[in-house]
Structures are given as C-alpha cells and as structure tokens.
Coordinates of C-alpha atoms in Angstrom, one line a residue:
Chain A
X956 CA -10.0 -6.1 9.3
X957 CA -9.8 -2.3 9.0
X958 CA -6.8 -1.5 11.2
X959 CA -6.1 1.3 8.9
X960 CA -8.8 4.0 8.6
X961 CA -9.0 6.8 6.2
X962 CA -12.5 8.0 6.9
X963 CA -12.8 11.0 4.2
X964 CA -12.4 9.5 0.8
X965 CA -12.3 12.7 -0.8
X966 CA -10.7 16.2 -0.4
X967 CA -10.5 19.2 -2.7
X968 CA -8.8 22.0 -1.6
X969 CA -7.8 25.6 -3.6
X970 CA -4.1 25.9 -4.8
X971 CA -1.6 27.4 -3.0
X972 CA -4.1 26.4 0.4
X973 CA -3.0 24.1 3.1
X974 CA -4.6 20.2 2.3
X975 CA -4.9 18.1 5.9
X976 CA -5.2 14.2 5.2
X977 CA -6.3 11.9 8.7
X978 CA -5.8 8.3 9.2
X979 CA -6.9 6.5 12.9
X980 CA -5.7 3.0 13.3
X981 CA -6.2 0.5 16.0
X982 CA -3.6 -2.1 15.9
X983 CA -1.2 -0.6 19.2
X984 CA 1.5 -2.7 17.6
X985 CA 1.5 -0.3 14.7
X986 CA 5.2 1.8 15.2
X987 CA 5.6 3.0 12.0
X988 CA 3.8 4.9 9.9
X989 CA 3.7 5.9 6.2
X990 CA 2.0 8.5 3.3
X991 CA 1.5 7.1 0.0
X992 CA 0.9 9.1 -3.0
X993 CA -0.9 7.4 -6.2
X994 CA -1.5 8.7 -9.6
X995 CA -3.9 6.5 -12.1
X996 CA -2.3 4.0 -13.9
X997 CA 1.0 3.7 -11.4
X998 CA 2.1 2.2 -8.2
X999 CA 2.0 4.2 -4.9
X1000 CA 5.1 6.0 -4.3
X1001 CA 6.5 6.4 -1.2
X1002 CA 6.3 9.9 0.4
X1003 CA 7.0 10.4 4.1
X1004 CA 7.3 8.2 6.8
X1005 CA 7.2 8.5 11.2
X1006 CA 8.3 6.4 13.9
X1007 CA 6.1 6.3 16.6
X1008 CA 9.4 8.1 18.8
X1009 CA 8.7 11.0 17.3
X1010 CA 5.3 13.3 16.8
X1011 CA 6.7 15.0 14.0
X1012 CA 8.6 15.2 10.6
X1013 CA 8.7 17.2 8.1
X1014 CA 10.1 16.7 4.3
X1015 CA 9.8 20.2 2.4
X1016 CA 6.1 21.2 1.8
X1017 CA 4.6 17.7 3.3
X1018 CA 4.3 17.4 7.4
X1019 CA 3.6 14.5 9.2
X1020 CA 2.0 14.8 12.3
X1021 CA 1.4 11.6 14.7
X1022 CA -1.0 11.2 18.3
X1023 CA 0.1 8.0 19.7
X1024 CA -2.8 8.6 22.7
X1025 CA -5.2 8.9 20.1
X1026 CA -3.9 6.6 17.5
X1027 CA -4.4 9.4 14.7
X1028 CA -1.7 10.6 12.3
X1029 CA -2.1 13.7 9.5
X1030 CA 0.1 14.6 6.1
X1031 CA -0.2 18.3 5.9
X1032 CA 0.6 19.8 2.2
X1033 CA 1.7 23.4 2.3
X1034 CA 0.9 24.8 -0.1
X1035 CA -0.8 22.7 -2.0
X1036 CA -0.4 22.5 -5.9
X1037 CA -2.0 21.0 -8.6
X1038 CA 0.3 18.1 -9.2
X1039 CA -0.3 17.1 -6.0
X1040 CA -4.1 15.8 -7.1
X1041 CA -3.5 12.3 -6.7
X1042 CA -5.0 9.5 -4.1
X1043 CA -3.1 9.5 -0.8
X1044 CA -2.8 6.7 1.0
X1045 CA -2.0 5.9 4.9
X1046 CA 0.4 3.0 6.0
X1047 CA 0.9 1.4 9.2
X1048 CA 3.4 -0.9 10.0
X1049 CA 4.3 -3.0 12.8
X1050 CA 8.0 -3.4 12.7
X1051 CA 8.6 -6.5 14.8
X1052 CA 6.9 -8.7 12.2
X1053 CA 7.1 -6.1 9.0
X1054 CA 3.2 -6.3 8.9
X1055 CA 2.2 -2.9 6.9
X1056 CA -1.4 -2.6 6.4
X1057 CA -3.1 0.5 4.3
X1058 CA -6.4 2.7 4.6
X1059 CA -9.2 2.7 2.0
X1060 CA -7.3 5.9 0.5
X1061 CA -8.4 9.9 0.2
X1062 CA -8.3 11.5 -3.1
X1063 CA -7.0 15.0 -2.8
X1064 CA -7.7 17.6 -5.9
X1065 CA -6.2 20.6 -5.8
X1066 CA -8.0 23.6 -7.8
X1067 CA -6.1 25.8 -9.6
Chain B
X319 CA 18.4 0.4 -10.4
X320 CA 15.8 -1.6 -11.9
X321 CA 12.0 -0.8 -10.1
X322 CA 9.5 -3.1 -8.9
X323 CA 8.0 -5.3 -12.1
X324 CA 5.0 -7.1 -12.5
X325 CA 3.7 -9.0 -15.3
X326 CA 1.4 -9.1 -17.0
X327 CA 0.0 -5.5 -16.8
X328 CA -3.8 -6.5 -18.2
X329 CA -5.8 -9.9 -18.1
X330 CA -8.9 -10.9 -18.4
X331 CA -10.4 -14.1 -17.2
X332 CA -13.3 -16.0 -16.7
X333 CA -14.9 -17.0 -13.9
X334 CA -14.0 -20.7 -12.4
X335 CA -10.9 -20.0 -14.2
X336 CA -6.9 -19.7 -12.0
X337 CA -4.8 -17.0 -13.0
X338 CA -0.7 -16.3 -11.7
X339 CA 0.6 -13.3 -11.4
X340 CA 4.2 -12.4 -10.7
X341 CA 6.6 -9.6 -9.4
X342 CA 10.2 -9.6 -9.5
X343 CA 11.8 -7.2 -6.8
X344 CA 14.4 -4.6 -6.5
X345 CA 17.8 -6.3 -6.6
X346 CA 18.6 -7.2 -2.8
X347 CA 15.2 -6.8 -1.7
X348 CA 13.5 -10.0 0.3
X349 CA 10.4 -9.4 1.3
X350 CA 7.5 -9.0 -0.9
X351 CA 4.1 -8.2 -0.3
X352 CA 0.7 -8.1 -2.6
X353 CA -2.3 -6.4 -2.1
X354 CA -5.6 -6.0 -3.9
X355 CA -6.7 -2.8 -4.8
X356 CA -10.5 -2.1 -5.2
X357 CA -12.3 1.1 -5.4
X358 CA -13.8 2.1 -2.0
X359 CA -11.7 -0.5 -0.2
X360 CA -8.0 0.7 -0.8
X361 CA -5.1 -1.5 -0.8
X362 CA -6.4 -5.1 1.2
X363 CA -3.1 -6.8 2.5
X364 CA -3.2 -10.2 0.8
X365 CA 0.4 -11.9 2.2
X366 CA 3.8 -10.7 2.8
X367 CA 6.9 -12.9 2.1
X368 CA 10.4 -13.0 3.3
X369 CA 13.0 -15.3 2.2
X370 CA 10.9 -17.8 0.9
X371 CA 8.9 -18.0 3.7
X372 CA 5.1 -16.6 4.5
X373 CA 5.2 -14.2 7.1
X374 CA 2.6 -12.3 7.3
X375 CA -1.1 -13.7 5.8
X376 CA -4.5 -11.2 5.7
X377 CA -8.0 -12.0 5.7
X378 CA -8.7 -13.8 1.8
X379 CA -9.6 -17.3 1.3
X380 CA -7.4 -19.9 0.5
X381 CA -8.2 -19.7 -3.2
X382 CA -5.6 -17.2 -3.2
X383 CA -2.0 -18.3 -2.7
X384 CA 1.7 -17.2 -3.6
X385 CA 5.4 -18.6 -3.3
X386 CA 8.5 -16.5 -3.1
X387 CA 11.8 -18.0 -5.2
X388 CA 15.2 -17.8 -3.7
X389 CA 15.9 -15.4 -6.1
X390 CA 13.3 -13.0 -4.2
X391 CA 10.7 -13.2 -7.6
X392 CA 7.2 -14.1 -6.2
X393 CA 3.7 -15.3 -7.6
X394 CA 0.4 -15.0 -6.7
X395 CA -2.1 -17.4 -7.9
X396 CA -5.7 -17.0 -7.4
X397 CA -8.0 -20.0 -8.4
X398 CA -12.1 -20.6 -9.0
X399 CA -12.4 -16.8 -9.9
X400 CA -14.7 -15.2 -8.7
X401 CA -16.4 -11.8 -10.4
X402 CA -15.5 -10.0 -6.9
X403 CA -11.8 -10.7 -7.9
X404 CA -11.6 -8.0 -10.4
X405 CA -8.8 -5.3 -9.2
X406 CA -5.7 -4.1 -9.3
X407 CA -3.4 -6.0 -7.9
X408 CA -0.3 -4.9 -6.2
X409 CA 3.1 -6.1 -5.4
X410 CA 5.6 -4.1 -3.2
X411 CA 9.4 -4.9 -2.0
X412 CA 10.9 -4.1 0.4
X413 CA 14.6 -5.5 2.5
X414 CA 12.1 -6.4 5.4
X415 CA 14.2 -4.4 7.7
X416 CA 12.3 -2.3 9.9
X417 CA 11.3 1.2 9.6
X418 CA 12.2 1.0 5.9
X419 CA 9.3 1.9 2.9
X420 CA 8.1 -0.4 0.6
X421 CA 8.2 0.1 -2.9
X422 CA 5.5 -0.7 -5.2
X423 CA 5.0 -2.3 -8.7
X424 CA 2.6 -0.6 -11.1
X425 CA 0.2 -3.3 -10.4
X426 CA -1.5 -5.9 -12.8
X427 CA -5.0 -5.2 -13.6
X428 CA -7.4 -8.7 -13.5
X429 CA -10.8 -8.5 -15.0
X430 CA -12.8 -11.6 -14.6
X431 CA -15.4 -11.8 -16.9

C-alpha cells in the first residue's frame, strides 16, 4: 500500500550546497501535498505544503516543487545547513476524505 | 497553546499481551490520526478519526483498534502482540479541514518483548 514513495532513503550533501528530496505517489486523488521534517526523539514537524493548483511554493530557503503529469513532487533546501540534518518526510493527502498517507522517509545530513 | 500529547512515552510489553495508547489533541482540533513508525517503512497510516467517527482505516489487522472521545482525546489499542509490533507510534491532529497540516505528538515508543 505504498502510495507514497520516497525511493532514496538517504542523502548527504556539503553545507551551504543545494539538498533535492523526491517523492512519486500514485493515488490521482492525492491534491495536497506536504514536507515533514523529523529530528530523533520528536514528532515530525510540519514544514511546507502544495496544492495541486499550483507547481510551486516557496517558504524562505525550502522550495517545493510539484509534477502533477508525473505525479512527482521535490523540497529543495538552499542552502543547506547543518541543522537541517534530520529525516524528511513526504505527505500526500487527499482532501475530500482528509486521507494523508506518508513515504518511507530520506535522511538528509548536511556536512559542515 | 497546548501541543499534541501522548502517553505514555516508553512501554514495554510482552508478546500475547494488549497495550492502549492515547493522544489528546490540540484544543479545537477533531480529527486524529496514528501511524506506526518503523525503520525502513516510515510512517504506515493506521486510522484517522473525526468526530468520533472512523474515517479513514489503512492496511493493519484488526488486532489494532482505536476510539475517539467527544472531547476529541483518542486511543489506540493493539491486542495479541506481536514482536513485529515494536515502533514508534504516532498520533497527529489536525481540524480535518482540507488543505490544513497535521500536527504530530512526540510519539510513544512500544517494545514487545
């Protein structure tokens, strides 16, 4: 039941560098879409969100970009810092029925 | 205002054993959705409920269960563990409104021994 796919589990990328996270998804129904961030020990915490009107948005250094054709979205980091080392997690959500599914995650480490 | 809580943070159990978890909300919030968390299989949608009412179910077996109180609190109940039911387990709120985030507990970490 993987409607949610983050097929890289793991990233590392040099500070100050752009860091490019992928999630495909299946589920058409999916309209709205989400980036999770997760340190050990806590909750995921929200981080930037897309409607599936739009192709883009932006919040500061973290992009969102999103292919409807292709059913492929992408958080972009710019530039990345150390603090932002953390698991990051994709969301999809089908808003009709609030159905919001997850992928397996991609841990991201950013090198000083 | 007051975050996303879940109790307890740690417990261990053993196997053939029932364990309940809960999560109280954020104030005003009605929907409330758990997941499991394993390593290598991220964050597995368990059920979502709204008003006191299942709305959304994912793919576990009926040993796992949950209710949601009119005051929005929910639990989770799991019986016969199993060893494969070690994780972390995850609650998130949210009003259920569309295009709005959910927001997430710090999770309650069940080892079945």
């Amino acid at each position: 039941d993987q409607q949610v796919k983050q097929n890289s589990p793991s990233l590392s990328v040099q500070e100050g560098r752009i860091s490019i996270l992928n999630c495909d998804y299946t589920n058409s129904m999916f309209d709205y879409f989400l980036w999770y961030k997760k340190y050990p020990a806590e909750g995921p915490t929200f981080l930037i969100s897309i409607s599936s009107i739009k192709d883009k948005n932006e919040d500061g250094r973290f992009t969102v970009f999103l292919n409807k054709s292709a059913k492929h979205l992408s958080l972009h980091i710019v530039p990345s810092q150390p603090g932002d080392s953390a698991v990051y997690f994709c969301a999809a959500s089908a808003t009709y029925n609030n159905d919001m599914r997850f992928g397996a995650g991609t841990r991201l480490t950013v090198k000083p | 205002k007051a975050g996303v809580t879940q109790t307890p943070r740690y417990l261990i159990k053993t196997r053939g054993q029932q364990v309940t978890l809960s999560c109280s909300p954020i104030s005003g919030h009605r929907s409330v959705s758990w997941y499991q968390q394993t390593p290598g299989q991220g964050l597995q949608f368990l059920f979502e409920y709204f008003s006191e009412t299942q709305r959304n179910k994912g793919n576990f077996p009926g040993r796992f269960s949950g209710r949601q109180f009119s005051n929005s609190r929910s639990e989770m109940n799991v019986s016969t563990l199993e060893l494969g039911d070690s994780a972390l387990y995850l609650c998130a709120s949210s009003t259920g409104q569309a295009y709005t985030e959910a927001f997430f507990g710090q999770g309650t970490r069940l080892t079945v021994v």
